[in-house]
Coordinates of C-alpha atoms in Angstrom, one line a residue:
X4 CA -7.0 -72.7 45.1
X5 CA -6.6 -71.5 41.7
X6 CA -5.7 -67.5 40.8
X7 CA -8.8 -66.1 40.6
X8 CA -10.0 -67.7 43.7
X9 CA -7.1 -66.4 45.4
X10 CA -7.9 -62.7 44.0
X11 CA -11.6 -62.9 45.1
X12 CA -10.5 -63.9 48.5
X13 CA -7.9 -60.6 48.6
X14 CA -10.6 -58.6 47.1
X15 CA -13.1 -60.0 49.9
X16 CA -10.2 -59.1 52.7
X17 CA -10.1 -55.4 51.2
X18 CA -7.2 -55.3 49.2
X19 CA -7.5 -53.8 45.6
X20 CA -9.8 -50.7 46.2
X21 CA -8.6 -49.4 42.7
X22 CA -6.8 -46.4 43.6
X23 CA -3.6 -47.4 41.0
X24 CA -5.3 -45.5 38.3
X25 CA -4.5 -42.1 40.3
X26 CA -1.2 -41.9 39.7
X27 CA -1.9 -42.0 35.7
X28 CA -4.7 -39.7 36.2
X29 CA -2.9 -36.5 34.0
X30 CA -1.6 -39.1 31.6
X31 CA -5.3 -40.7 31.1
X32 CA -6.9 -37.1 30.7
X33 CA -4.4 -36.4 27.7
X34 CA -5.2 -39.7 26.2
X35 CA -9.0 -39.2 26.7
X36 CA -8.6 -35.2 24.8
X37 CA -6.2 -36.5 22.2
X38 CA -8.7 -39.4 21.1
X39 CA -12.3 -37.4 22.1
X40 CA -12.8 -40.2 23.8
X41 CA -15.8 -40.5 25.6
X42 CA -16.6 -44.0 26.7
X43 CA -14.1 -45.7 28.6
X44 CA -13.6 -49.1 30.5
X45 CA -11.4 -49.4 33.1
X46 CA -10.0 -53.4 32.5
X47 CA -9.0 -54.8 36.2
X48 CA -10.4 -51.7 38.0
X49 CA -10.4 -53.2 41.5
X50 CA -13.2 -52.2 43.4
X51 CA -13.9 -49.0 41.2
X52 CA -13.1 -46.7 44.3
X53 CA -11.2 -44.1 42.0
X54 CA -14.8 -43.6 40.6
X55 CA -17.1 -43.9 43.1
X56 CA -15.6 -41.8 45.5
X57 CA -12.4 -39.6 44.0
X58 CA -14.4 -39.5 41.1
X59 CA -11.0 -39.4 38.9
X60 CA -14.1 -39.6 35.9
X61 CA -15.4 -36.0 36.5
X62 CA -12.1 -34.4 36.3
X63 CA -11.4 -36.3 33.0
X64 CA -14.6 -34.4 31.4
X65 CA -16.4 -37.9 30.8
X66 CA -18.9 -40.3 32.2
X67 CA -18.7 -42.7 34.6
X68 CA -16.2 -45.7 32.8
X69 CA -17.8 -49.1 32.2
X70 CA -15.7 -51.6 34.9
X71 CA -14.4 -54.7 35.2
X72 CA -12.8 -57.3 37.4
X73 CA -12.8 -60.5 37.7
X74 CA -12.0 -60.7 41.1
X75 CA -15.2 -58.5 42.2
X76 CA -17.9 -60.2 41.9
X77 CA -20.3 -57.5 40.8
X78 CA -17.7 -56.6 38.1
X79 CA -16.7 -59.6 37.1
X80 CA -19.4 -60.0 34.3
X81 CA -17.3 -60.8 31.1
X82 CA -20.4 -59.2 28.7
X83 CA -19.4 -55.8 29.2
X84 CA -16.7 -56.6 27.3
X85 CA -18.7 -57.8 24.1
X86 CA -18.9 -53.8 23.1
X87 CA -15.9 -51.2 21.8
X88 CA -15.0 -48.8 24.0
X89 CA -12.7 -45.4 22.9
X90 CA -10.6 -45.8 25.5
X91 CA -9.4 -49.1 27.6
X92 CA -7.8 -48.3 30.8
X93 CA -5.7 -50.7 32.8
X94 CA -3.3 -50.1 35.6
X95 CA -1.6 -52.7 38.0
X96 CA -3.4 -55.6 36.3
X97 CA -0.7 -57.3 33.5
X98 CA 2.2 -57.8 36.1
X99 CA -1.1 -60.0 38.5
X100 CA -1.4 -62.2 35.8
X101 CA 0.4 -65.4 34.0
X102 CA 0.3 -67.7 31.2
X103 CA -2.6 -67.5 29.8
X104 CA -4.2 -65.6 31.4
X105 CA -1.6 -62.6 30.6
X106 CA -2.7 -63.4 27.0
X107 CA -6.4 -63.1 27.4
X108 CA -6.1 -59.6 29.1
X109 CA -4.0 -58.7 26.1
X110 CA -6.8 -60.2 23.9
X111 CA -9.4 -58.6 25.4
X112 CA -8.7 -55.1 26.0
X113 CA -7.2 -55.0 22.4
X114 CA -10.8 -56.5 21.4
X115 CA -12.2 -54.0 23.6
X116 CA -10.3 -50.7 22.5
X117 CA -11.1 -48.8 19.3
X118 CA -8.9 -45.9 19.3
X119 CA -6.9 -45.9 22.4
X120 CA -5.5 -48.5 25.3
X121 CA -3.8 -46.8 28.3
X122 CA -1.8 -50.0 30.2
X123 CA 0.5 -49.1 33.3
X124 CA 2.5 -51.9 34.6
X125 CA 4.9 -52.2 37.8
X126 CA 8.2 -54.2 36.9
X127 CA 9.1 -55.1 40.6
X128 CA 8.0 -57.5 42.9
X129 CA 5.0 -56.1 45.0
X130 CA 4.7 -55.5 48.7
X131 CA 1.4 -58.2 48.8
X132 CA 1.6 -62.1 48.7
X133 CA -1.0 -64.2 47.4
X134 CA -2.7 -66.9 50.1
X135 CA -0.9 -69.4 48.4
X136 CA 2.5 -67.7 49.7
X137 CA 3.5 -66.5 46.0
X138 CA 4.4 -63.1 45.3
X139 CA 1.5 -60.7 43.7
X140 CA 2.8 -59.7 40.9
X141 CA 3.6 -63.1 39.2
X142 CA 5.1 -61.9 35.8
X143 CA 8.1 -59.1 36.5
X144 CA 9.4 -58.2 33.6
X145 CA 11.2 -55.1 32.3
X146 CA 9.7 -52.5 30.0
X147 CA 11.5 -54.0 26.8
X148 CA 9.7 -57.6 27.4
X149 CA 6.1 -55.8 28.5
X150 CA 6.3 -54.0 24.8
X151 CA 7.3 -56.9 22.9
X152 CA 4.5 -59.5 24.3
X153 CA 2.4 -56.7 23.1
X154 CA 3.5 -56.4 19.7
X155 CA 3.4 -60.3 19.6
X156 CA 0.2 -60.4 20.9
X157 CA -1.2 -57.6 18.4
X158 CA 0.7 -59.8 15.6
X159 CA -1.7 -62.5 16.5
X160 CA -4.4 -60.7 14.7
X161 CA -6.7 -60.2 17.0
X162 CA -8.2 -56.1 17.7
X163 CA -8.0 -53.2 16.0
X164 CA -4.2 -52.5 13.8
X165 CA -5.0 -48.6 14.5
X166 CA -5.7 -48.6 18.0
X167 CA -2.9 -46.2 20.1
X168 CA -1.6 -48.3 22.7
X169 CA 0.2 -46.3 25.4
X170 CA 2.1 -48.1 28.0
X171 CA 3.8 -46.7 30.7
X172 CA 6.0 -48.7 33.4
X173 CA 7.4 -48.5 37.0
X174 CA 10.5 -50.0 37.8

């Protein structure tokens, strides 16, 4: 069973409900005033429950974020990505992923951003395995590795050079 499967079938099981984003709440409200940024995707948003019901949206001042995720079925529809977005949210997502599919999350939500990215990433193991017995968060790296793949990944000249990408890390 390949990754994504393997996230689908978690999703399906109830794991992921999106409530991640909380924590970074204050932090994405600063972002969102400092940028006037008023549309917003959340990038890996799980099921989207910090929107639908704590409504984390309405105390940032804006309207409800465009969401995505692959491993929700009705998020998982990669054309919402085709359009810029002020602000590109993603929490608990990078540290899920591997190879190249670390890189295309990069890719896109540097495609997707144009003025601000707002990327939180855990840098230990997680509490969850995956069905195939692996750990959940298949890349653990520390801060210093997280910030270089992105400055490699912006090097490869894909999004905007002036977008304000602002990473923040749990260790």
């Amino acid at each position: 069973m390949n990754l994504l499967d393997q996230y689908r079938d978690m999703h399906a099981a109830g794991h992921f409900p999106g409530h991640s984003t909380e924590k970074w709440s204050d932090d994405i409200k600063a972002l969102i005033a400092e940028h006037q940024a008023t549309s917003i995707l959340d990038y890996g948003c799980g099921k989207g429950m910090q929107y639908y019901t704590k409504r984390l949206h309405a105390d940032w001042g804006v309207e409800m974020p465009a969401l995505y995720d692959p491993g929700v079925p009705q998020l998982a529809d990669r054309n919402i990505l085709n359009r810029s977005y002020d602000l590109v949210i993603c929490t608990d997502v990078m540290e899920h992923l591997e190879g190249a599919g670390l890189y295309l999350a990069f890719k896109d939500i540097l495609f997707a951003a144009n003025k601000a990215a707002f990327i939180a990433i855990t840098c230990r193991p997680a509490k969850k395995t995956l069905p195939d017995g692996r750990n959940c968060h298949l890349t653990v790296q520390p801060p210093i590795w997280w910030r270089g793949y992105l400055e490699a990944c912006k090097g490869s000249g894909f999004g905007f050079g002036n977008v304000d990408v602002v990473m923040r890390f749990e260790e």
